[in-house]
Short mmCIF file of N, CA and C in Angstrom, two decimals:
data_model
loop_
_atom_site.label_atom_id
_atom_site.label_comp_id
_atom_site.label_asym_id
_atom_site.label_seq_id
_atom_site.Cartn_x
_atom_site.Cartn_y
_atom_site.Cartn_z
N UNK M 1 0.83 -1.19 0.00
CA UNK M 1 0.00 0.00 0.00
C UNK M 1 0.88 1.25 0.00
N UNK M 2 0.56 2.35 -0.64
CA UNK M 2 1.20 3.63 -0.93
C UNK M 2 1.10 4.15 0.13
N UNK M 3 1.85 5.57 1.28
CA UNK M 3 2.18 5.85 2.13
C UNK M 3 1.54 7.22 1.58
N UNK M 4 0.52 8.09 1.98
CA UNK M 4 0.56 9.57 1.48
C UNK M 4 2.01 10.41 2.08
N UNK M 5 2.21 9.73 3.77
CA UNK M 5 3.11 10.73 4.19
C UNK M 5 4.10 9.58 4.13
N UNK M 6 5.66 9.60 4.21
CA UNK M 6 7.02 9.56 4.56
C UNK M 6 6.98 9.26 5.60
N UNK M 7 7.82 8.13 6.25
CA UNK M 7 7.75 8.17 7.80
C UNK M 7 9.08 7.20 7.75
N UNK M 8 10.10 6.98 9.11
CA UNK M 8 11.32 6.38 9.24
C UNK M 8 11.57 6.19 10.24
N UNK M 9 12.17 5.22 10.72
CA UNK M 9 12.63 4.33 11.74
C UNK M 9 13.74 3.83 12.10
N UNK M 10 14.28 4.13 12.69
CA UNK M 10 16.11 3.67 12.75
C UNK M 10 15.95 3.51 14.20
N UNK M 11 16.83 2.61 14.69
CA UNK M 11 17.59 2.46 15.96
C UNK M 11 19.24 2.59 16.13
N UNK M 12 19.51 2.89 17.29
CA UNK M 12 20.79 3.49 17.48
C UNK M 12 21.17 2.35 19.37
N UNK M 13 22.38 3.04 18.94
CA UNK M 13 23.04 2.39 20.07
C UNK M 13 23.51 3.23 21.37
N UNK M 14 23.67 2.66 22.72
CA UNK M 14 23.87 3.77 23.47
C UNK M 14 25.07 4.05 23.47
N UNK M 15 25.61 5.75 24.01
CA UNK M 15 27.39 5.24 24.08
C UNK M 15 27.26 5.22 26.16
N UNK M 16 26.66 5.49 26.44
CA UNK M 16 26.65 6.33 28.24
C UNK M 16 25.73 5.12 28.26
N UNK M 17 24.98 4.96 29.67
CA UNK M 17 24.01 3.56 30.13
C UNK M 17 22.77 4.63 29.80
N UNK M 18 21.54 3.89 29.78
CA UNK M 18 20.21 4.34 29.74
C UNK M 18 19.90 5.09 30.86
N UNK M 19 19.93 5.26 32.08
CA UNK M 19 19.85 6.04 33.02
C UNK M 19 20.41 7.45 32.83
N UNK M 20 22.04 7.17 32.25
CA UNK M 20 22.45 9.12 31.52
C UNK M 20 21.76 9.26 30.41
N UNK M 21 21.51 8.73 29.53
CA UNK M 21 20.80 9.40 28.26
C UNK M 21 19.21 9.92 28.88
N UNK M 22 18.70 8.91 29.11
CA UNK M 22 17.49 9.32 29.86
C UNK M 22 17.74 11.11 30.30
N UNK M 23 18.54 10.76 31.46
CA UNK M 23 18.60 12.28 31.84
C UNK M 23 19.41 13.28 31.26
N UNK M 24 20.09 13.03 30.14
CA UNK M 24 20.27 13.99 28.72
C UNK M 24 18.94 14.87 28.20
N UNK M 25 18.03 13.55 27.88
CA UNK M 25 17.08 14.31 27.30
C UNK M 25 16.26 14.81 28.09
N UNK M 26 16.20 14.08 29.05
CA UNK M 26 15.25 15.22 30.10
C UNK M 26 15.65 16.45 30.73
N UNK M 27 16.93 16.80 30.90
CA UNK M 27 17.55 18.16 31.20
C UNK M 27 17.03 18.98 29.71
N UNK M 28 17.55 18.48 28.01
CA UNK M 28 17.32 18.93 27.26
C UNK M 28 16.09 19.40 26.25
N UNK M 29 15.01 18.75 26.95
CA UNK M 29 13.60 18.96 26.60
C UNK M 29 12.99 19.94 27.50
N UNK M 30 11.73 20.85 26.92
CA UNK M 30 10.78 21.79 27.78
C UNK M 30 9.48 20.55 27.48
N UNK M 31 9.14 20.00 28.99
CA UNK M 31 7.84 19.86 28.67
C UNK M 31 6.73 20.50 28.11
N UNK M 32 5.64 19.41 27.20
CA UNK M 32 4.87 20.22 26.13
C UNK M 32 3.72 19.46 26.33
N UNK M 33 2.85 19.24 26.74
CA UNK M 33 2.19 17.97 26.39
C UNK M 33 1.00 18.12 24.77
N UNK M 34 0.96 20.09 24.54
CA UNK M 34 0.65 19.95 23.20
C UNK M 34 2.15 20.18 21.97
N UNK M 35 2.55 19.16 20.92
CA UNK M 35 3.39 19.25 20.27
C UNK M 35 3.48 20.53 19.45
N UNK M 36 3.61 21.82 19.77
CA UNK M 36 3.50 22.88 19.36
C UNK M 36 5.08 23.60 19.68
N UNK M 37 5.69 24.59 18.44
CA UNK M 37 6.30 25.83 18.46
C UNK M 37 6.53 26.75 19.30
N UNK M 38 7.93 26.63 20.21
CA UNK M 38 7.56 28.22 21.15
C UNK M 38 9.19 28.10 21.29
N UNK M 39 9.35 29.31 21.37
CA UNK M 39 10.55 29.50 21.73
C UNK M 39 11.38 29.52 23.29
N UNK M 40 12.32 28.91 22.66
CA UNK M 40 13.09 28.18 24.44
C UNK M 40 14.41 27.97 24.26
N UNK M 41 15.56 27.43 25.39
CA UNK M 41 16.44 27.92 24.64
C UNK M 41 17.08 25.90 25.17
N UNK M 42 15.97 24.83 25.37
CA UNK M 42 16.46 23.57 25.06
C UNK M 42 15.96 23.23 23.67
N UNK M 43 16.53 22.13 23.77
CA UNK M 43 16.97 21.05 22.26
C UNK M 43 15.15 20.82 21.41
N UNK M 44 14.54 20.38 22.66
CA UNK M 44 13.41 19.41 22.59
C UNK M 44 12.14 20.44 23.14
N UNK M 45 10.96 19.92 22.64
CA UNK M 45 9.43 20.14 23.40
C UNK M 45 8.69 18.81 23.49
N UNK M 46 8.18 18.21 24.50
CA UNK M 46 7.58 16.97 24.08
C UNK M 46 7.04 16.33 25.45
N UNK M 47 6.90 15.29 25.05
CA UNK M 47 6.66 14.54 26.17
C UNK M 47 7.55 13.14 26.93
N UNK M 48 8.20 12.99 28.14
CA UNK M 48 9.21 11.64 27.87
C UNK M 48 8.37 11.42 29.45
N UNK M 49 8.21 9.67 29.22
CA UNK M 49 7.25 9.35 30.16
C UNK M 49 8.06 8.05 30.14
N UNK M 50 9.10 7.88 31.64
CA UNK M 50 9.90 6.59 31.79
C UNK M 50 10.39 6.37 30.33
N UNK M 51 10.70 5.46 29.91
CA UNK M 51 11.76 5.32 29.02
C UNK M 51 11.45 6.04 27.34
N UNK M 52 10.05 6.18 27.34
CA UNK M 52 9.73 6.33 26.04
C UNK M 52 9.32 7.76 26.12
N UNK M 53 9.43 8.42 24.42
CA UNK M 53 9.41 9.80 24.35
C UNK M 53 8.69 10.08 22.99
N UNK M 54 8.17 11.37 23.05
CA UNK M 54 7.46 11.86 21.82
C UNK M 54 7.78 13.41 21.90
N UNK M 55 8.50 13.85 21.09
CA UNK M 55 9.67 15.02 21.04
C UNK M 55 8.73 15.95 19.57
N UNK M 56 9.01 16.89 18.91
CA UNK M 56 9.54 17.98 18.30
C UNK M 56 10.71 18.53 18.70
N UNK M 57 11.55 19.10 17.46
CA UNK M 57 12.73 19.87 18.04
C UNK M 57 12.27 21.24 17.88
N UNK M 58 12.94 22.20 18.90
CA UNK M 58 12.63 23.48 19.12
C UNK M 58 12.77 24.68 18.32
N UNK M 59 13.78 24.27 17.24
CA UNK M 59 13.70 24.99 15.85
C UNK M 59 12.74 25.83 15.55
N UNK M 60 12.34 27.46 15.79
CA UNK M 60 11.84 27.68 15.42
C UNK M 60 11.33 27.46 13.91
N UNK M 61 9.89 27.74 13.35
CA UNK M 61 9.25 27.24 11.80
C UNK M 61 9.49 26.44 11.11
N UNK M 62 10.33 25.28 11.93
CA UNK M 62 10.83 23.97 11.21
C UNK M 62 10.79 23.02 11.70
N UNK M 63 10.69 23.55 13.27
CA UNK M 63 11.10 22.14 14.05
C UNK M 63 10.16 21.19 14.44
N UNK M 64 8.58 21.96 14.05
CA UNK M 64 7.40 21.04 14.53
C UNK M 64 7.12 19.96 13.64
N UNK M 65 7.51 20.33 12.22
CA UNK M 65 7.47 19.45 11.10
C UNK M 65 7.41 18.06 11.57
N UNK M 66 8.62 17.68 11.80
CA UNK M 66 8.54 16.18 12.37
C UNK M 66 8.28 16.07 13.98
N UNK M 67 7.76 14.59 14.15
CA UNK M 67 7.61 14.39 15.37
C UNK M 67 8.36 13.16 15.35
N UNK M 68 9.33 13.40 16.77
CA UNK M 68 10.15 11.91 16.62
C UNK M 68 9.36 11.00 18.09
N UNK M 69 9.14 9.78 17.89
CA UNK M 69 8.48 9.02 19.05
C UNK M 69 9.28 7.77 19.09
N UNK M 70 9.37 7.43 20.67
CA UNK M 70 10.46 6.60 20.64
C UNK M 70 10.51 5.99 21.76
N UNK M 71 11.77 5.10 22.00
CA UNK M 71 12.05 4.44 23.40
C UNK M 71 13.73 4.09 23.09
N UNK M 72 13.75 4.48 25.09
CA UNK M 72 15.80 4.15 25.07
C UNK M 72 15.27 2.78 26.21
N UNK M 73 16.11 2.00 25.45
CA UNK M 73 16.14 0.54 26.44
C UNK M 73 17.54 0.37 27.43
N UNK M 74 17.64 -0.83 27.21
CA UNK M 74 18.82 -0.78 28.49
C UNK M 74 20.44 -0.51 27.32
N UNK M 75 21.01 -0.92 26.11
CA UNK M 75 21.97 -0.45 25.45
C UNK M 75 21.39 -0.30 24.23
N UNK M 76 20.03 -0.03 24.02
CA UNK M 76 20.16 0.72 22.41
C UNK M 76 18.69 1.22 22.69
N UNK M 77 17.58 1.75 21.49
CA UNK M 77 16.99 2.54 21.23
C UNK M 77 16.47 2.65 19.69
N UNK M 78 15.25 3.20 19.81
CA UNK M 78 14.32 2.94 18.52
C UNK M 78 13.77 4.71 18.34
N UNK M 79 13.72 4.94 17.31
CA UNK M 79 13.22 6.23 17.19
C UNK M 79 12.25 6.15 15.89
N UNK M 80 10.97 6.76 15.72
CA UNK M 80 9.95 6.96 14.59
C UNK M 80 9.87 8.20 14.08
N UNK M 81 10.53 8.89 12.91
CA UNK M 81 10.52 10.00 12.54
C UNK M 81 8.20 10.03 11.67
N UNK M 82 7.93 10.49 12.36
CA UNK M 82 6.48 10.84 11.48
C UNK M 82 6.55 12.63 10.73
N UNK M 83 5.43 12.95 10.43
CA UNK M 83 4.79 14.24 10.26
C UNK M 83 4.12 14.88 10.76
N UNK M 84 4.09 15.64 11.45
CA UNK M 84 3.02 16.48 12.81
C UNK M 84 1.35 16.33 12.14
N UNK M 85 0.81 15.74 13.04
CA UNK M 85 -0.88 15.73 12.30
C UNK M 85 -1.08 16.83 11.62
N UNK M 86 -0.91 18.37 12.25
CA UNK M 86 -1.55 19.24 11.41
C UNK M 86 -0.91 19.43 10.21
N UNK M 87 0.48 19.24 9.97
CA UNK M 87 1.00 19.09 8.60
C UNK M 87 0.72 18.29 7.67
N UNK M 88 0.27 17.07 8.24
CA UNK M 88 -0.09 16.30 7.20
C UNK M 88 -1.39 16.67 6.47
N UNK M 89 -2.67 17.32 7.88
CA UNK M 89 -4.05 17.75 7.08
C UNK M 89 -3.68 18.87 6.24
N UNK M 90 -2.44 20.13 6.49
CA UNK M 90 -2.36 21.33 5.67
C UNK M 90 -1.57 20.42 4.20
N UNK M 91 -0.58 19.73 4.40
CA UNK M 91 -0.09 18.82 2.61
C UNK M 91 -0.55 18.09 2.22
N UNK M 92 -2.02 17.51 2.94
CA UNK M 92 -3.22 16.64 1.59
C UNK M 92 -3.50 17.32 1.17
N UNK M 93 -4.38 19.25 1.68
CA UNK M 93 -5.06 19.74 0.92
C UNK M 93 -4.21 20.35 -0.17
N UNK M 94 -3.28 20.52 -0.05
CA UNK M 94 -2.25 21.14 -1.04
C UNK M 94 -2.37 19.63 -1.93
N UNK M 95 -1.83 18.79 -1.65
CA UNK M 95 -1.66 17.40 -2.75
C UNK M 95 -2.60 17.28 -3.53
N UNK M 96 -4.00 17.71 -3.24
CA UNK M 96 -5.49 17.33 -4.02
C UNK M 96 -5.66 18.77 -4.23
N UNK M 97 -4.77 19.43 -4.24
CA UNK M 97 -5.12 20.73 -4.98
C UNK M 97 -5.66 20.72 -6.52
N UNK M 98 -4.65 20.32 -7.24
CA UNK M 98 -4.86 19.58 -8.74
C UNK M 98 -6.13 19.54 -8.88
N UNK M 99 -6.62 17.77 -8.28
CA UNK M 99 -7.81 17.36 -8.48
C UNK M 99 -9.01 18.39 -8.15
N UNK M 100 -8.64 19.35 -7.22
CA UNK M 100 -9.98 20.42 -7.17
C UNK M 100 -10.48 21.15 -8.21
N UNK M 101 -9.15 22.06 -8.41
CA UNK M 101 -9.05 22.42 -9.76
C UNK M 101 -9.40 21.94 -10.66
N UNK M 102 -9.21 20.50 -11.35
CA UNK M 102 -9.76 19.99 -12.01
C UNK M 102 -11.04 19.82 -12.38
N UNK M 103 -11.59 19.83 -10.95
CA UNK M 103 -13.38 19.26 -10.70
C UNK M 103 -13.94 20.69 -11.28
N UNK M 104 -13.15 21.53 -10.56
CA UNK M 104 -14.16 22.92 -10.79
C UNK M 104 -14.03 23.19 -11.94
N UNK M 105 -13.17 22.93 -12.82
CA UNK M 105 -12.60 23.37 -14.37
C UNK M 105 -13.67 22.82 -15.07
N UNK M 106 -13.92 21.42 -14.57
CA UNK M 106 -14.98 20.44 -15.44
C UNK M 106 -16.09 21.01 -15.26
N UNK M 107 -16.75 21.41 -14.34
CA UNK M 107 -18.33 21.68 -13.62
C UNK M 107 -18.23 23.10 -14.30
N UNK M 108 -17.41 23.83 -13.90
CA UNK M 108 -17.67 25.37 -15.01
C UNK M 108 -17.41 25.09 -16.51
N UNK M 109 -16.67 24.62 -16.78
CA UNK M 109 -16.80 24.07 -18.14
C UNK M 109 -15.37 25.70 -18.56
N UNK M 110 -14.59 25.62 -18.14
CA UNK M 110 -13.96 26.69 -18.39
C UNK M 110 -13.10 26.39 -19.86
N UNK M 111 -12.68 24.96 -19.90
CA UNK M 111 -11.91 24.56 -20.80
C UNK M 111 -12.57 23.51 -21.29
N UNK M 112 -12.75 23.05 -22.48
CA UNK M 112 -13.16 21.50 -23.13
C UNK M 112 -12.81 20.56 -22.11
N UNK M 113 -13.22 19.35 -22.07
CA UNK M 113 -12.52 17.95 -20.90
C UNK M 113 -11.83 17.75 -22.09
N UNK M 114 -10.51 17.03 -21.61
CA UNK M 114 -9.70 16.21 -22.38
C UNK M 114 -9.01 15.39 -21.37
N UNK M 115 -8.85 13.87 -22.14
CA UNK M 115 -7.91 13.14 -21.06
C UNK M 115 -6.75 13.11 -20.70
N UNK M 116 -6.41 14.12 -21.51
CA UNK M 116 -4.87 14.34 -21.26
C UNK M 116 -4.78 14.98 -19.88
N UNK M 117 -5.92 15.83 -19.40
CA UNK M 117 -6.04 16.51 -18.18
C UNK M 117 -5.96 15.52 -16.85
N UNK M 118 -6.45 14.39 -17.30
CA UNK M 118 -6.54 13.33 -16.07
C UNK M 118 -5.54 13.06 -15.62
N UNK M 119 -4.36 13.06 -16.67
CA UNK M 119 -2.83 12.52 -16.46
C UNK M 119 -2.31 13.87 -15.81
N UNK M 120 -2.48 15.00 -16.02
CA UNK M 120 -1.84 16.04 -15.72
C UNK M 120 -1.86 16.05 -14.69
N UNK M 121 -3.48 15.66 -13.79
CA UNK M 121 -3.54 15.91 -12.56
C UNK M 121 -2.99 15.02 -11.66
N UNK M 122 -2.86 13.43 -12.33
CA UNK M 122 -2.02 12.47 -11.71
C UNK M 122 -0.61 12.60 -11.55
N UNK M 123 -0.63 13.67 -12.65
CA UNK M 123 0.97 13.87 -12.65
C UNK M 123 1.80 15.14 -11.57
N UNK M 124 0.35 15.83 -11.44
CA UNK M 124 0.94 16.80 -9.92
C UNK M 124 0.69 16.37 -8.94
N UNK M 125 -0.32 15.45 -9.05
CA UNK M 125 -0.42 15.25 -7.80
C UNK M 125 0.96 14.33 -6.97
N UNK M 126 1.46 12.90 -7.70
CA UNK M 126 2.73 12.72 -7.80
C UNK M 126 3.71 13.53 -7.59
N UNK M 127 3.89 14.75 -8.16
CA UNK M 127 5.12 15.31 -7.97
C UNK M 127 5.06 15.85 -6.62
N UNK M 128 3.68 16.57 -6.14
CA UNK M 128 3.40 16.99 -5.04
C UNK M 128 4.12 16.26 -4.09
N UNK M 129 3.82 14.66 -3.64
CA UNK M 129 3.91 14.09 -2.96
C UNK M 129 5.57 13.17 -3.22
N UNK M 130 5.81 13.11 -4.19
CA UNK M 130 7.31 12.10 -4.14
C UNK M 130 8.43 13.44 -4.14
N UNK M 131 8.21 14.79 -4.97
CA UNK M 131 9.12 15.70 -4.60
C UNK M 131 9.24 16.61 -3.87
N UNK M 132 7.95 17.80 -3.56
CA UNK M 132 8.40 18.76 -2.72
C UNK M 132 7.99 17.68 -1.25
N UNK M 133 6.61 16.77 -0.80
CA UNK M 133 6.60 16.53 0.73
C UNK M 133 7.78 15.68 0.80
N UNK M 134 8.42 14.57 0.01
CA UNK M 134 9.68 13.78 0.52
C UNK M 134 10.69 14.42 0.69
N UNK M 135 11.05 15.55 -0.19
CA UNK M 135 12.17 16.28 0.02
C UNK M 135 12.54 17.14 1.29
N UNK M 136 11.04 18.06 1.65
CA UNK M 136 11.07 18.39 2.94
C UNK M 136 11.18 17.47 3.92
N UNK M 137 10.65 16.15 3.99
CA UNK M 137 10.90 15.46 5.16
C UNK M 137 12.11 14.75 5.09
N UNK M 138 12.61 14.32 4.19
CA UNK M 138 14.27 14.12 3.85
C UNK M 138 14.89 15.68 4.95
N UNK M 139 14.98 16.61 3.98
CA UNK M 139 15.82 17.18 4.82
C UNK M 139 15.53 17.85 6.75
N UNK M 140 14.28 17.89 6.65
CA UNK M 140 13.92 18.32 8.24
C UNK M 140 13.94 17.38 9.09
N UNK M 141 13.58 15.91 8.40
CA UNK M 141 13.99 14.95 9.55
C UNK M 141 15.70 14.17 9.69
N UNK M 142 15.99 14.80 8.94
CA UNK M 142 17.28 14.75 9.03
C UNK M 142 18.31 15.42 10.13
N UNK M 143 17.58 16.80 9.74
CA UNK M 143 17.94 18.13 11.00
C UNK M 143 17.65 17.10 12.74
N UNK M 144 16.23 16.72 12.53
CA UNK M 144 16.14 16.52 14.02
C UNK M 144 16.80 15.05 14.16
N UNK M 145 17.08 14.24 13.43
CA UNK M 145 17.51 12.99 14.10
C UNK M 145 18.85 13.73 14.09
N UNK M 146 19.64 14.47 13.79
CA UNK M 146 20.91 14.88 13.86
C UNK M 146 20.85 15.59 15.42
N UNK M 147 20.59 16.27 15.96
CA UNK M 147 19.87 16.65 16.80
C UNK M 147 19.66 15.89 18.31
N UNK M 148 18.38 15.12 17.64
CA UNK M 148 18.54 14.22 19.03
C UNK M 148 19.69 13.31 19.37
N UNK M 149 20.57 12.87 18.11
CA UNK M 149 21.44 12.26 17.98
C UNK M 149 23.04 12.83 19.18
N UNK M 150 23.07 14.37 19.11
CA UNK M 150 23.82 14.97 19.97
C UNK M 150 23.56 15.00 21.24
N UNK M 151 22.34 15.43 21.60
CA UNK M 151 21.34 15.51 22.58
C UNK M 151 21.92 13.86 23.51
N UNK M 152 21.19 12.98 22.94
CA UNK M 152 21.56 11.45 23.70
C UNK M 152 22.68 10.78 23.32
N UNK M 153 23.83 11.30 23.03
CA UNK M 153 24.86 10.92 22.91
C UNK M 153 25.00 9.67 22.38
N UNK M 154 24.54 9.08 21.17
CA UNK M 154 24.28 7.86 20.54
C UNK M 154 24.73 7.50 19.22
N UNK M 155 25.08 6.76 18.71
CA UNK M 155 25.48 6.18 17.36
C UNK M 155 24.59 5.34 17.03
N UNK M 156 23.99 5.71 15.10
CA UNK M 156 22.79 5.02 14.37
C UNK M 156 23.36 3.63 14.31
N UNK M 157 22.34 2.76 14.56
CA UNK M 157 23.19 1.29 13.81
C UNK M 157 22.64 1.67 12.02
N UNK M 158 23.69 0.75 12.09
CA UNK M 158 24.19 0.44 10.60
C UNK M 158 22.79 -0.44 9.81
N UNK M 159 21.77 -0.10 9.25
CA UNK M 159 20.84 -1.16 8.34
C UNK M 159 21.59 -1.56 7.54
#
């Protein structure tokens, strides 16, 4: 099945025991319990509840983008890079932009139908989604696993 949003998963290894990383990120996070934007001057906003955590990085206008959710065990650790819910409802409506356009083009009758139009719209809508949303989440979730990566003092394993 096709993925509308991007999403990634890596685990890492500890270099310190789970008890210091733990309290890495908890010195380095502002509790949040809504995943929202504000300015602060730690790493993280989120929530870490015993071993497991659900973070944004503090980046201002970038950093809510992803949400990383996760758990540190006793020598390694799992992290889920997603897309913040409300980003994902604001880049469907952008993705089915096309197809709106389309509908309304047809119903006003602004232009003849042709099927070449059907492909056009398959064809932005595609680009929508494999180039500008992958590319942004390529590079912003990149930013924050780099990030938390400093933060908990850890090395990615190797897939």
């Amino acid at each position: 099945m096709m993925n509308l949003f991007p999403t990634k998963e890596l685990k890492f290894k500890l270099v310190t025991d789970q008890a210091e990383t733990l309290n890495r990120l908890n010195r380095r996070t502002e509790k949040s319990e809504n995943l929202t934007s504000q300015k602060t001057d730690k790493s993280f906003r989120g929530i870490i509840e015993g071993n497991k955590f659900k973070l944004i990085s503090s980046t201002l206008g970038k950093g809510e983008f992803c949400v990383l959710t996760g758990s540190i065990n006793a020598n390694e650790g799992i992290v889920k890079v997603e897309i913040h819910k409300a980003y994902r409802v604001l880049l469907s409506i952008i993705a089915f932009l096309p197809l709106i356009g389309f509908i309304v083009m047809t119903v006003t009758k602004i232009e003849e139908f042709s099927p070449i139009l059907i492909l056009v719209v398959i064809g932005q809508i595609l680009m929508i989604r494999y180039i500008f949303i992958e590319l942004a989440f390529r590079f912003l979730s990149r930013a924050s696993l780099n990030r938390l990566r400093d933060v908990l003092d850890v090395e990615w394993n190797k897939n």
